[in-house]
Short mmCIF file of C-alpha atoms and ligand atoms in Angstrom, two decimals:
data_model
loop_
_atom_site.label_atom_id
_atom_site.label_comp_id
_atom_site.label_asym_id
_atom_site.label_seq_id
_atom_site.Cartn_x
_atom_site.Cartn_y
_atom_site.Cartn_z
CA UNK A 17 -27.15 28.65 0.69
CA UNK A 18 -24.81 25.82 1.59
CA UNK A 19 -21.92 26.56 3.93
CA UNK A 20 -19.63 24.37 1.85
CA UNK A 21 -18.70 24.23 -1.84
CA UNK A 22 -17.00 20.83 -1.59
CA UNK A 23 -17.47 17.97 0.87
CA UNK A 24 -14.76 15.33 1.12
CA UNK A 25 -15.70 11.92 2.51
CA UNK A 26 -12.85 10.30 4.46
CA UNK A 27 -9.73 11.66 6.12
CA UNK A 28 -6.92 9.55 4.69
CA UNK A 29 -4.20 10.67 2.29
CA UNK A 30 -6.42 10.87 -0.80
CA UNK A 31 -9.11 12.80 1.08
CA UNK A 32 -6.79 15.36 2.61
CA UNK A 33 -4.95 15.90 -0.69
CA UNK A 34 -8.38 16.51 -2.23
CA UNK A 35 -9.35 18.89 0.58
CA UNK A 36 -6.15 20.96 0.28
CA UNK A 37 -6.41 21.03 -3.50
CA UNK A 38 -10.05 22.21 -3.44
CA UNK A 39 -9.18 24.84 -0.85
CA UNK A 40 -6.33 26.07 -3.07
CA UNK A 41 -8.94 26.77 -5.71
CA UNK A 42 -10.87 28.93 -3.26
CA UNK A 43 -13.57 26.44 -2.21
CA UNK A 44 -15.10 26.23 1.24
CA UNK A 45 -14.30 22.65 2.23
CA UNK A 46 -15.64 20.19 4.80
CA UNK A 47 -14.04 16.81 5.53
CA UNK A 48 -16.24 14.06 6.99
CA UNK A 49 -14.44 11.25 8.83
CA UNK A 50 -16.20 8.15 10.12
CA UNK A 51 -13.69 7.43 12.90
CA UNK A 52 -13.01 9.44 16.05
CA UNK A 53 -10.08 11.88 15.95
CA UNK A 54 -7.79 9.42 17.74
CA UNK A 55 -8.41 6.92 14.92
CA UNK A 56 -8.09 9.31 12.02
CA UNK A 57 -5.94 8.95 8.93
CA UNK A 58 -7.28 5.70 7.47
CA UNK A 59 -4.94 3.11 6.00
CA UNK A 60 -2.66 5.98 5.06
CA UNK A 61 -1.80 6.42 8.76
CA UNK A 62 -0.68 2.78 9.02
CA UNK A 63 1.72 2.88 6.08
CA UNK A 64 5.46 2.70 5.85
CA UNK A 65 5.21 5.92 3.84
CA UNK A 66 6.92 4.31 0.83
CA UNK A 67 5.76 6.27 -2.19
CA UNK A 68 6.49 5.39 -5.83
CA UNK A 69 7.45 8.30 -8.04
CA UNK A 70 8.62 8.52 -11.64
CA UNK A 71 11.43 10.80 -10.47
CA UNK A 72 13.63 10.47 -13.52
CA UNK A 73 17.10 10.81 -12.04
CA UNK A 74 18.71 11.44 -8.67
CA UNK A 75 19.13 15.16 -9.36
CA UNK A 76 15.36 15.68 -9.71
CA UNK A 77 14.86 14.36 -6.17
CA UNK A 78 17.02 17.10 -4.73
CA UNK A 79 14.06 19.52 -5.02
CA UNK A 80 12.21 17.71 -2.27
CA UNK A 81 14.79 15.61 -0.40
CA UNK A 82 17.63 17.07 1.61
CA UNK A 83 20.89 15.13 1.71
CA UNK A 84 24.40 16.04 2.74
CA UNK A 85 27.13 15.98 0.10
CA UNK A 86 29.06 13.09 1.68
CA UNK A 87 26.06 10.73 1.65
CA UNK A 88 25.03 11.88 -1.82
CA UNK A 89 28.42 10.95 -3.21
CA UNK A 90 28.09 7.39 -1.91
CA UNK A 91 24.68 6.69 -3.45
CA UNK A 92 24.06 4.67 -6.61
CA UNK A 93 20.52 5.63 -7.62
CA UNK A 94 19.02 3.88 -10.68
CA UNK A 95 16.99 6.15 -12.94
CA UNK A 96 13.21 5.64 -12.78
CA UNK A 97 11.06 7.48 -15.29
CA UNK A 98 7.28 7.89 -15.51
CA UNK A 99 7.48 5.37 -18.35
CA UNK A 100 9.24 2.86 -16.04
CA UNK A 101 6.45 3.39 -13.50
CA UNK A 102 3.85 2.89 -16.24
CA UNK A 103 5.57 -0.27 -17.47
CA UNK A 104 5.79 -1.68 -13.94
CA UNK A 105 2.06 -1.25 -13.31
CA UNK A 106 1.15 -2.70 -16.68
CA UNK A 107 3.56 -5.63 -16.27
CA UNK A 108 2.28 -6.65 -12.83
CA UNK A 109 -1.36 -6.15 -13.83
CA UNK A 110 -0.83 -8.20 -17.00
CA UNK A 111 -1.89 -5.13 -19.02
CA UNK A 112 -5.32 -5.00 -17.42
CA UNK A 113 -4.94 -1.57 -15.78
CA UNK A 114 -6.83 1.25 -17.48
CA UNK A 115 -4.17 3.07 -19.54
CA UNK A 116 -5.61 6.62 -19.15
CA UNK A 117 -5.61 6.29 -15.37
CA UNK A 118 -2.08 4.93 -15.26
CA UNK A 119 -0.81 7.59 -17.64
CA UNK A 120 -2.25 10.24 -15.35
CA UNK A 121 -0.81 8.55 -12.24
CA UNK A 122 2.74 8.25 -13.55
CA UNK A 123 3.02 11.65 -15.25
CA UNK A 124 1.54 13.47 -12.25
CA UNK A 125 3.59 11.57 -9.68
CA UNK A 126 6.60 13.91 -9.54
CA UNK A 127 4.64 17.20 -9.75
CA UNK A 128 2.30 15.90 -7.04
CA UNK A 129 5.20 15.08 -4.71
CA UNK A 130 6.53 18.62 -5.22
CA UNK A 131 3.06 19.98 -4.52
CA UNK A 132 2.79 17.93 -1.30
CA UNK A 133 6.20 19.22 -0.25
CA UNK A 134 4.93 22.77 -0.81
CA UNK A 135 2.13 21.94 1.66
CA UNK A 136 4.51 20.71 4.34
CA UNK A 137 4.89 16.97 3.68
CA UNK A 138 8.50 15.88 4.22
CA UNK A 139 10.22 13.19 2.16
CA UNK A 140 13.44 11.24 2.64
CA UNK A 141 15.31 8.32 1.11
CA UNK A 142 14.31 4.88 2.33
CA UNK A 143 17.80 3.65 3.15
CA UNK A 144 16.65 0.91 5.53
CA UNK A 145 14.27 -0.93 3.24
CA UNK A 146 15.30 -0.07 -0.30
CA UNK A 147 19.10 -0.07 -0.39
CA UNK A 148 22.05 -2.29 0.46
CA UNK A 149 25.65 -1.29 1.12
CA UNK A 150 28.28 -2.86 -1.08
CA UNK A 151 31.95 -1.95 -1.04
CA UNK A 152 31.24 1.45 0.49
CA UNK A 153 28.47 2.29 -2.00
CA UNK A 154 24.78 2.61 -1.08
CA UNK A 155 22.90 0.88 -3.85
CA UNK A 156 19.15 1.51 -4.30
CA UNK A 157 16.98 -1.00 -6.17
CA UNK A 158 13.34 -1.59 -7.12
CA UNK A 159 12.03 1.88 -8.14
CA UNK A 160 10.92 2.85 -4.63
CA UNK A 161 13.66 4.92 -2.96
CA UNK A 162 11.36 7.63 -1.53
CA UNK A 163 9.33 7.64 1.67
CA UNK A 164 7.61 10.19 3.85
CA UNK A 165 9.43 11.22 7.02
CA UNK A 166 8.05 9.27 10.02
CA UNK A 167 6.11 6.94 7.72
CA UNK A 168 2.33 7.30 7.38
CA UNK A 169 2.21 8.88 10.82
CA UNK A 170 4.32 11.80 9.57
CA UNK A 171 2.43 12.04 6.29
CA UNK A 172 -0.95 12.30 7.98
CA UNK A 173 0.32 14.65 10.70
CA UNK A 174 1.60 17.05 7.99
CA UNK A 175 -1.63 16.87 5.99
CA UNK A 176 -3.88 17.40 9.03
CA UNK A 177 -1.70 20.32 10.13
CA UNK A 178 -2.00 21.86 6.69
CA UNK A 179 -5.79 21.45 6.66
CA UNK A 180 -5.94 23.20 10.00
CA UNK A 181 -3.72 26.05 8.76
CA UNK A 182 -5.95 26.48 5.73
CA UNK A 183 -9.12 26.55 7.80
CA UNK A 184 -10.60 23.33 6.46
CA UNK A 185 -13.32 21.96 8.76
CA UNK A 186 -13.06 18.31 9.77
CA UNK A 187 -15.96 16.50 11.45
CA UNK A 188 -15.08 13.27 13.26
CA UNK A 189 -17.46 10.40 13.99
CA UNK A 190 -19.35 11.63 10.95
CA UNK A 191 -20.03 8.72 8.60
CA UNK A 192 -21.41 9.70 5.21
CA UNK A 193 -24.34 7.40 4.51
CA UNK A 194 -26.14 8.66 1.41
CA UNK A 195 -25.50 10.92 -1.56
CA UNK A 196 -28.48 13.00 -2.53
CA UNK A 197 -29.00 13.74 -6.22
CA UNK A 198 -31.47 15.41 -8.53
CA UNK A 199 -31.36 15.25 -12.33
CA UNK A 200 -28.04 13.36 -12.35
CA UNK A 201 -26.39 15.99 -10.15
CA UNK A 202 -25.34 15.95 -6.49
CA UNK A 203 -27.42 18.12 -4.17
CA UNK A 204 -26.23 17.02 -0.76
CA UNK A 205 -25.08 14.28 1.54
CA UNK A 206 -26.54 12.47 4.53
CA UNK A 207 -24.22 11.97 7.49
CA UNK A 208 -24.56 9.82 10.60
CA UNK A 209 -23.20 11.67 13.61
CA UNK A 210 -23.44 11.13 17.37
CA UNK A 211 -26.30 13.65 17.40
CA UNK A 212 -28.19 11.74 14.72
CA UNK A 213 -28.47 11.80 10.95
CA UNK A 214 -27.86 15.17 9.32
CA UNK A 215 -28.35 16.35 5.77
CA UNK A 216 -25.84 18.82 4.37
CA UNK A 217 -26.61 20.69 1.18
CA UNK A 218 -23.66 20.70 -1.17
CA UNK A 219 -23.32 20.17 -4.90
CA UNK A 220 -19.82 18.69 -4.93
CA UNK A 221 -18.76 15.56 -3.10
CA UNK A 222 -15.40 13.78 -3.28
CA UNK A 223 -15.55 10.18 -2.11
CA UNK A 224 -12.18 9.17 -0.69
CA UNK A 225 -13.33 6.69 1.92
CA UNK A 226 -11.35 3.60 1.00
CA UNK A 227 -12.22 0.12 -0.04
CA UNK A 228 -14.23 -2.66 1.64
CA UNK A 229 -11.50 -4.89 3.09
CA UNK A 230 -12.58 -4.33 6.70
CA UNK A 231 -16.09 -5.72 6.06
CA UNK A 232 -15.77 -9.48 6.43
CA UNK A 233 -19.01 -10.26 4.62
CA UNK A 234 -18.19 -8.10 1.60
CA UNK A 235 -14.62 -9.43 1.55
CA UNK A 236 -15.80 -13.02 1.49
CA UNK A 237 -18.43 -12.30 -1.16
CA UNK A 238 -15.97 -10.60 -3.49
CA UNK A 239 -12.77 -12.53 -2.88
CA UNK A 240 -13.87 -15.97 -1.67
CA UNK A 241 -14.64 -17.88 1.50
CA UNK A 242 -11.02 -18.17 2.63
CA UNK A 243 -10.72 -14.38 2.95
CA UNK A 244 -12.77 -14.58 6.14
CA UNK A 245 -9.53 -15.77 7.77
CA UNK A 246 -7.37 -12.85 6.60
CA UNK A 247 -6.17 -10.19 9.03
CA UNK A 248 -7.05 -6.58 8.20
CA UNK A 249 -3.79 -4.62 8.22
CA UNK A 250 -5.28 -1.16 8.37
CA UNK A 251 -8.32 0.79 9.54
CA UNK A 252 -11.53 -0.87 10.73
CA UNK A 253 -13.57 1.89 9.03
CA UNK A 254 -12.99 0.97 5.37
CA UNK A 255 -16.15 -1.05 4.91
CA UNK A 256 -17.06 -0.08 1.35
CA UNK A 257 -19.50 2.70 2.27
CA UNK A 258 -18.30 4.91 -0.58
CA UNK A 259 -18.78 2.23 -3.20
CA UNK A 260 -22.28 1.47 -1.88
CA UNK A 261 -23.28 5.15 -1.80
CA UNK A 262 -21.94 5.78 -5.30
CA UNK A 263 -23.59 2.65 -6.72
CA UNK A 264 -26.95 3.76 -5.27
CA UNK A 265 -26.82 6.90 -7.39
CA UNK A 266 -25.93 4.92 -10.50
CA UNK A 267 -22.12 4.92 -10.45
CA UNK A 268 -20.43 2.21 -12.44
CA UNK A 269 -18.60 -0.38 -10.33
CA UNK A 270 -15.25 -0.96 -11.94
CA UNK A 271 -11.96 -2.82 -11.57
CA UNK A 272 -11.00 -6.25 -10.28
CA UNK A 273 -13.56 -7.14 -7.63
CA UNK A 274 -12.02 -10.55 -7.01
CA UNK A 275 -8.53 -9.11 -6.51
CA UNK A 276 -6.78 -7.43 -3.61
CA UNK A 277 -3.50 -6.36 -2.10
CA UNK A 278 -2.52 -8.82 0.61
CA UNK A 279 0.80 -9.65 2.23
CA UNK A 280 2.52 -12.13 4.50
CA UNK A 281 2.29 -10.58 7.95
CA UNK A 282 3.24 -11.71 11.45
CA UNK A 283 0.94 -14.54 12.50
CA UNK A 284 0.35 -12.73 15.80
CA UNK A 285 -0.45 -9.31 14.32
CA UNK A 286 -3.74 -7.75 15.49
CA UNK A 287 -6.86 -9.01 13.65
CA UNK A 288 -7.51 -5.44 12.55
CA UNK A 289 -5.14 -2.47 12.45
CA UNK A 290 -4.38 -1.10 15.93
CA UNK A 291 -4.08 2.70 15.85
CA UNK A 292 -1.71 2.42 18.83
CA UNK A 293 0.67 0.34 16.71
CA UNK A 294 1.05 2.05 13.32
CA UNK A 295 4.15 2.11 11.13
CA UNK A 296 3.51 -1.16 9.32
CA UNK A 297 5.51 -3.04 11.93
CA UNK A 298 4.04 -6.52 11.40
CA UNK A 299 4.96 -7.15 7.77
CA UNK A 300 7.73 -9.65 7.03
CA UNK A 301 9.37 -8.76 3.73
CA UNK A 302 12.80 -10.35 3.58
CA UNK A 303 11.49 -13.62 2.15
CA UNK A 304 13.28 -13.13 -1.22
CA UNK A 305 16.54 -14.01 0.56
CA UNK A 306 15.27 -17.29 2.01
CA UNK A 307 12.48 -19.84 1.63
CA UNK A 308 8.93 -20.05 2.94
CA UNK A 309 7.44 -23.39 3.97
CA UNK A 310 3.92 -24.38 4.97
CA UNK A 311 2.96 -26.54 7.95
CA UNK A 312 3.21 -29.64 5.76
CA UNK A 313 6.84 -28.75 5.16
CA UNK A 314 6.59 -27.68 1.50
CA UNK A 315 7.61 -24.49 -0.29
CA UNK A 316 4.80 -22.89 -2.31
CA UNK A 317 6.15 -19.88 -4.28
CA UNK A 318 9.32 -18.78 -6.05
CA UNK A 319 10.46 -16.49 -3.26
CA UNK A 320 13.06 -14.86 -5.51
CA UNK A 321 10.90 -14.36 -8.60
CA UNK A 322 11.45 -10.60 -8.43
CA UNK A 323 12.36 -7.83 -5.99
CA UNK A 324 10.13 -7.75 -2.90
CA UNK A 325 8.46 -4.59 -4.29
CA UNK A 326 6.89 -6.60 -7.11
CA UNK A 327 5.87 -9.82 -5.32
CA UNK A 328 4.86 -9.03 -1.73
CA UNK A 329 1.36 -7.77 -2.56
CA UNK A 330 0.42 -10.99 -4.36
CA UNK A 331 2.11 -13.49 -2.03
CA UNK A 332 -0.28 -12.84 0.86
CA UNK A 333 -2.93 -14.64 -1.17
CA UNK A 334 -0.57 -17.62 -1.56
CA UNK A 335 0.00 -17.76 2.20
CA UNK A 336 -3.77 -17.72 2.76
CA UNK A 337 -4.14 -20.79 0.52
CA UNK A 338 -1.79 -22.87 2.69
CA UNK A 339 -3.03 -25.25 5.40
CA UNK A 340 -3.99 -23.30 8.53
CA UNK A 341 -3.61 -20.13 6.38
CA UNK A 342 -0.01 -19.79 7.47
CA UNK A 343 3.63 -20.39 6.65
CA UNK A 344 7.12 -19.95 8.07
CA UNK A 345 9.99 -17.88 6.72
CA UNK A 346 13.21 -19.69 7.58
CA UNK A 347 16.53 -17.85 7.81
CA UNK A 348 20.01 -19.01 8.69
CA UNK A 349 22.79 -17.07 10.40
CA UNK A 350 24.34 -15.77 7.20
CA UNK A 351 21.18 -14.05 5.96
CA UNK A 352 19.82 -12.89 9.32
CA UNK A 353 22.07 -9.75 9.42
CA UNK A 354 20.59 -8.34 6.20
CA UNK A 355 16.90 -8.80 6.97
CA UNK A 356 14.70 -5.73 7.23
CA UNK A 357 14.23 -3.82 10.44
CA UNK A 358 10.74 -5.23 11.17
CA UNK A 359 12.39 -8.57 12.07
CA UNK A 360 14.24 -6.90 14.96
CA UNK A 361 11.18 -5.40 16.63
CA UNK A 362 9.72 -6.70 19.90
CA UNK A 363 6.48 -7.36 17.98
CA UNK A 364 8.17 -9.92 15.69
CA UNK A 365 7.26 -13.52 16.50
CA UNK A 366 10.31 -15.73 16.08
CA UNK A 367 11.53 -19.23 16.90
CA UNK A 368 15.27 -19.81 17.12
CA UNK A 369 17.32 -23.01 17.34
CA UNK A 370 20.89 -24.17 16.86
CA UNK A 371 19.93 -26.81 14.28
CA UNK A 372 17.16 -27.27 11.72
CA UNK A 373 16.03 -30.43 13.53
CA UNK A 374 15.56 -28.49 16.77
CA UNK A 375 13.82 -25.67 14.92
CA UNK A 376 11.37 -28.17 13.42
CA UNK A 377 10.45 -29.33 16.92
CA UNK A 378 9.73 -25.79 18.07
CA UNK A 379 7.31 -24.91 15.28
CA UNK A 380 4.06 -26.40 13.98
CA UNK A 381 5.42 -28.29 10.98
CA UNK A 382 5.70 -31.76 9.49
CA UNK A 383 9.31 -32.33 10.57
CA UNK A 384 10.51 -34.97 8.07
CA UNK A 385 9.09 -33.13 5.05
CA UNK A 386 10.48 -29.81 6.28
CA UNK A 387 13.98 -31.25 6.61
CA UNK A 388 13.71 -32.93 3.22
CA UNK A 389 12.53 -29.69 1.56
CA UNK A 390 15.49 -27.76 2.97
CA UNK A 391 17.91 -30.55 2.01
CA UNK A 392 16.63 -30.65 -1.57
CA UNK A 393 16.63 -26.87 -1.80
CA UNK A 394 20.21 -26.65 -0.48
CA UNK A 395 21.34 -29.21 -3.05
CA UNK A 396 19.68 -27.23 -5.84
CA UNK A 397 21.34 -23.87 -5.02
CA UNK A 398 23.69 -22.78 -7.80
CA UNK A 399 27.06 -21.08 -7.46
CA UNK A 400 27.32 -17.37 -8.09
CA UNK A 401 27.64 -14.13 -6.20
CA UNK A 402 24.72 -13.26 -3.91
CA UNK A 403 23.77 -9.61 -4.46
CA UNK A 404 20.47 -8.33 -3.04
CA UNK A 405 20.72 -4.97 -4.89
CA UNK A 406 20.18 -6.57 -8.29
CA UNK A 407 18.32 -9.59 -9.60
CA UNK A 408 21.45 -11.68 -9.24
CA UNK A 409 20.26 -14.75 -11.13
CA UNK A 410 21.66 -16.94 -8.36
CA UNK A 411 18.93 -19.51 -8.49
CA UNK A 412 18.23 -23.20 -8.10
CA UNK A 413 18.17 -26.05 -10.57
CA UNK A 414 16.59 -29.46 -10.41
CA UNK A 415 13.72 -28.74 -8.02
CA UNK A 416 10.17 -28.47 -9.27
CA UNK A 417 9.48 -25.14 -7.64
CA UNK A 418 12.51 -23.03 -8.53
CA UNK A 419 13.92 -20.03 -6.75
CA UNK A 420 15.08 -17.57 -9.41
CA UNK A 421 17.30 -15.13 -7.53
CA UNK A 422 19.13 -14.75 -4.22
CA UNK A 423 19.28 -18.51 -3.53
CA UNK A 424 21.76 -19.39 -0.79
CA UNK A 425 21.92 -22.59 1.23
CA UNK A 426 20.16 -22.59 4.59
CA UNK A 427 23.02 -24.19 6.42
CA UNK A 428 24.58 -22.04 9.15
CA UNK A 429 23.08 -22.06 12.63
CA UNK A 430 21.46 -20.56 14.48
CA UNK A 431 18.29 -20.91 12.41
CA UNK A 432 15.17 -18.74 12.69
CA UNK A 433 11.54 -19.33 11.77
CA UNK A 434 9.07 -16.43 11.50
CA UNK A 435 5.40 -17.52 11.37
CA UNK A 436 3.28 -15.51 8.95
CA UNK A 437 -0.33 -15.35 7.91
CA UNK A 438 -2.22 -13.33 5.30
CA UNK A 439 -3.02 -9.67 5.93
CA UNK A 440 -5.31 -7.88 3.51
CA UNK A 441 -4.44 -4.25 2.73
CA UNK A 442 -7.23 -3.17 0.38
CA UNK A 443 -9.41 -4.60 -2.37
CA UNK A 444 -8.87 -3.63 -6.00
CA UNK A 445 -12.52 -3.20 -7.01
CA UNK A 446 -13.92 0.34 -6.94
CA UNK A 447 -15.88 2.72 -9.11
CA UNK A 448 -15.24 4.11 -12.60
CA UNK A 449 -13.86 7.61 -12.94
CA UNK A 450 -12.26 9.80 -15.57
CA UNK A 451 -8.53 10.53 -15.14
CA UNK A 452 -9.60 13.72 -13.29
CA UNK A 453 -11.56 11.82 -10.67
CA UNK A 454 -15.05 12.47 -12.06
CA UNK A 455 -17.33 9.55 -11.25
CA UNK A 456 -18.97 7.83 -14.22
CA UNK A 457 -22.58 6.68 -14.28
CA UNK A 458 -23.41 3.19 -15.57
CA UNK A 459 -24.60 4.93 -18.74
CA UNK A 460 -21.06 6.28 -19.29
CA UNK A 461 -21.89 9.90 -18.46
CA UNK A 462 -20.37 11.86 -15.59
CA UNK A 463 -22.45 12.15 -12.44
CA UNK A 464 -22.43 15.93 -12.00
CA UNK A 465 -20.70 16.95 -8.78
CA UNK A 466 -19.50 13.47 -7.78
CA UNK A 467 -15.78 12.71 -7.63
CA UNK A 468 -13.62 9.93 -6.21
CA UNK A 469 -10.00 9.30 -5.22
CA UNK A 470 -7.66 6.78 -3.63
CA UNK A 471 -8.63 3.18 -3.05
CA UNK A 472 -12.15 3.99 -4.24
CA UNK A 473 -11.05 4.25 -7.87
CA UNK A 474 -11.36 0.97 -9.77
CA UNK A 475 -9.24 0.02 -12.77
CA UNK A 476 -5.80 0.89 -11.42
CA UNK A 477 -4.61 -2.36 -9.83
CA UNK A 478 -5.22 -5.90 -11.02
CA UNK A 479 -3.65 -9.17 -9.75
CA UNK A 480 -0.63 -7.46 -8.18
CA UNK A 481 0.81 -4.09 -7.28
CA UNK A 482 4.17 -2.31 -7.44
CA UNK A 483 5.03 -1.28 -3.87
CA UNK A 484 4.39 2.38 -3.01
CA UNK A 485 1.70 2.92 -5.64
CA UNK A 486 -1.27 3.21 -3.25
CA UNK A 487 -0.08 6.40 -1.58
CA UNK A 488 0.94 7.90 -4.91
CA UNK A 489 -2.43 7.04 -6.43
CA UNK A 490 -4.21 8.61 -3.45
CA UNK A 491 -2.14 11.78 -3.71
CA UNK A 492 -2.40 12.18 -7.49
CA UNK A 493 -6.11 11.44 -7.80
CA UNK A 494 -6.91 13.20 -4.52
CA UNK A 495 -5.32 16.40 -5.76
CA UNK A 496 -7.05 16.08 -9.15
CA UNK A 497 -10.46 15.18 -7.72
CA UNK A 498 -10.31 18.09 -5.27
CA UNK A 499 -9.47 20.48 -8.07
CA UNK A 500 -12.16 19.05 -10.35
CA UNK A 501 -14.74 19.44 -7.57
CA UNK A 502 -13.68 23.03 -6.87
CA UNK A 503 -13.80 23.95 -10.54
CA UNK A 504 -17.23 22.35 -10.83
CA UNK A 505 -18.38 24.37 -7.80
CA UNK A 506 -17.14 27.62 -9.31
CA UNK A 507 -18.74 26.81 -12.63
CA UNK A 508 -22.08 25.96 -11.00
CA UNK A 509 -22.04 29.27 -9.12
CA UNK A 510 -21.21 31.22 -12.28
CA UNK A 511 -24.14 29.55 -14.07
CA UNK A 512 -26.50 30.51 -11.20
C1 FAD B 6 -0.29 -1.52 7.09
C2 FAD B 6 -0.34 -0.83 5.74
C3 FAD B 6 0.85 -0.42 5.15
C4 FAD B 6 0.83 0.20 3.91
N1 FAD B 6 2.00 0.69 3.40
C5 FAD B 6 1.98 1.40 2.24
C6 FAD B 6 3.15 2.06 1.77
O1 FAD B 6 4.20 2.08 2.42
N2 FAD B 6 3.06 2.71 0.59
C7 FAD B 6 1.90 2.78 -0.13
O2 FAD B 6 1.89 3.38 -1.21
N3 FAD B 6 0.77 2.20 0.32
C8 FAD B 6 0.78 1.53 1.49
N4 FAD B 6 -0.39 0.98 1.95
C9 FAD B 6 -1.62 1.15 1.15
C10 FAD B 6 -2.14 2.58 1.39
O3 FAD B 6 -2.44 2.75 2.73
C11 FAD B 6 -3.41 2.88 0.62
O4 FAD B 6 -3.33 2.49 -0.70
C12 FAD B 6 -3.71 4.38 0.67
O5 FAD B 6 -3.26 4.96 1.85
C13 FAD B 6 -5.19 4.58 0.54
O6 FAD B 6 -5.52 5.93 0.79
P1 FAD B 6 -7.02 6.37 0.82
O7 FAD B 6 -6.97 7.80 1.21
O8 FAD B 6 -7.70 5.96 -0.43
O9 FAD B 6 -7.71 5.50 1.98
P2 FAD B 6 -7.55 5.57 3.55
O10 FAD B 6 -6.26 6.16 3.96
O11 FAD B 6 -7.85 4.22 4.07
O12 FAD B 6 -8.67 6.60 4.01
C14 FAD B 6 -10.05 6.29 3.95
C15 FAD B 6 -10.75 7.05 5.06
O13 FAD B 6 -12.16 7.03 4.85
C16 FAD B 6 -12.79 6.89 6.11
N5 FAD B 6 -14.16 6.42 5.88
C17 FAD B 6 -14.59 5.20 5.51
N6 FAD B 6 -15.93 5.19 5.34
C18 FAD B 6 -16.37 6.44 5.61
C19 FAD B 6 -17.64 7.07 5.62
N7 FAD B 6 -18.77 6.40 5.35
N8 FAD B 6 -17.73 8.39 5.94
C20 FAD B 6 -16.62 9.11 6.27
N9 FAD B 6 -15.38 8.54 6.29
C21 FAD B 6 -15.24 7.23 5.95
C22 FAD B 6 -11.90 5.96 6.87
O14 FAD B 6 -12.11 6.05 8.25
C23 FAD B 6 -10.52 6.48 6.44
O15 FAD B 6 -10.07 7.49 7.30
C24 FAD B 6 -0.40 0.37 3.21
C25 FAD B 6 -1.59 -0.03 3.81
C26 FAD B 6 -1.57 -0.60 5.08
C27 FAD B 6 -2.87 -1.01 5.71
#
């Protein structure tokens, strides 16, 4: 008899939510993690902890976020319903996301947060990155006010602690390499460990081992040649093993294989996520309040098209397309005080000068075109009140590439230039599942005993991504897949 009812592959957020959920149902659970214990937690460990929830109204958050009365009274919190969350995903994916999956994600988001809280995960409001103060009021914007305490580090610490409390076994340096099946049902899994390859009998496997962004060859094949030059923001271990293993047993590949989440990140960030430097400290996300220029001196996107939460994940690709795969974000003295905290870290690469001419000499840019671009942009900026808490409509007119919101002249020294390049977060392609995480065969039937969660599920994200959805997706589908696997295990035993 097998020692385990359910085996979870991976030890990121989706995997550990699946493990805890299966354990709650009474299953004996084993977690297999490819990395060593000091590199555990996957991409989830690297995150800012921002998590998108259809919370409804401010009152509903009080069940899982503690706030004192004085602060509460100062907060203006826009309502954000599951339907708003649904609409945001559908809008940014141009209606390509699979409706049943998104429906499940948005309706389960709030109950799943409450469930995580019951297992020791702590949440707080993201004052630093998702609100601005105006006339004594703290105004939130962009549907993403919630984060985990101590970012992804805190999230993963809480989940690992809970697994330990519940007696869930975790094997490190144990890379799942093959799913064993008989008659369209899982019978076991092969694992590469330091002692050699082992076979573990088990009829229920949850694949939660991420996407393939850390495998350069696969990245280039799926996304295009230029993606060889992208930095990998997170774990080195997400090399598409889960997708390969699932496909070998007939699973249907699904979702946008030529799409990914990628951002503008510090040009000097590590080539692949450094577990000694988590916390998402290299991103540079205050571009909506300024302009970005390439080394030829030209702008290349509407920096103010929407709130950062709805553009950052698609603008990395635009940075990658620029000469030398890089660009500069240019700020002047009036905007510098409101930029996000990552700009103030020691890790931030910055060039500073008293004038734009001097700045141009310090950076790698075509000076005359750069100065002309800024001059034309400044002339195109329209009057109006700058307000970063709303889409203020303060845009430009008369330039070919407009800026739709938050346009202010770049005119007060000192001036700052932050060099950025493209950092890939994860790829959108995955495998097909039901809304309960059951993996579908190419023939449309369920593969008995095989489940998936997190970045492995295809069909959720296309083209773009509303910030904070990756963690929520991992939590929702992790919890569901773990429960589905446990129920399947119980059912199989009852049948025996
Ligand atoms: C720098 C950064 C910042 C981010 N910030 C946010 C944010 O603030 N909010 C948000 O919602 N999303 C954020 N994301 C995206 C988010 O991390 C992911 O969408 C989400 O965490 C994915 O969870 P997961 O459990 O599917 O994968 P992961 O957390 O990546 O876990 C996968 C695990 O599987 C393991 N593994 C791989 N192959 C095998 C194998 N063969 N056998 C065993 N184990 C294996 C890996 O080692 C890893 O531990 C960020 C990502 C990065 C990189």
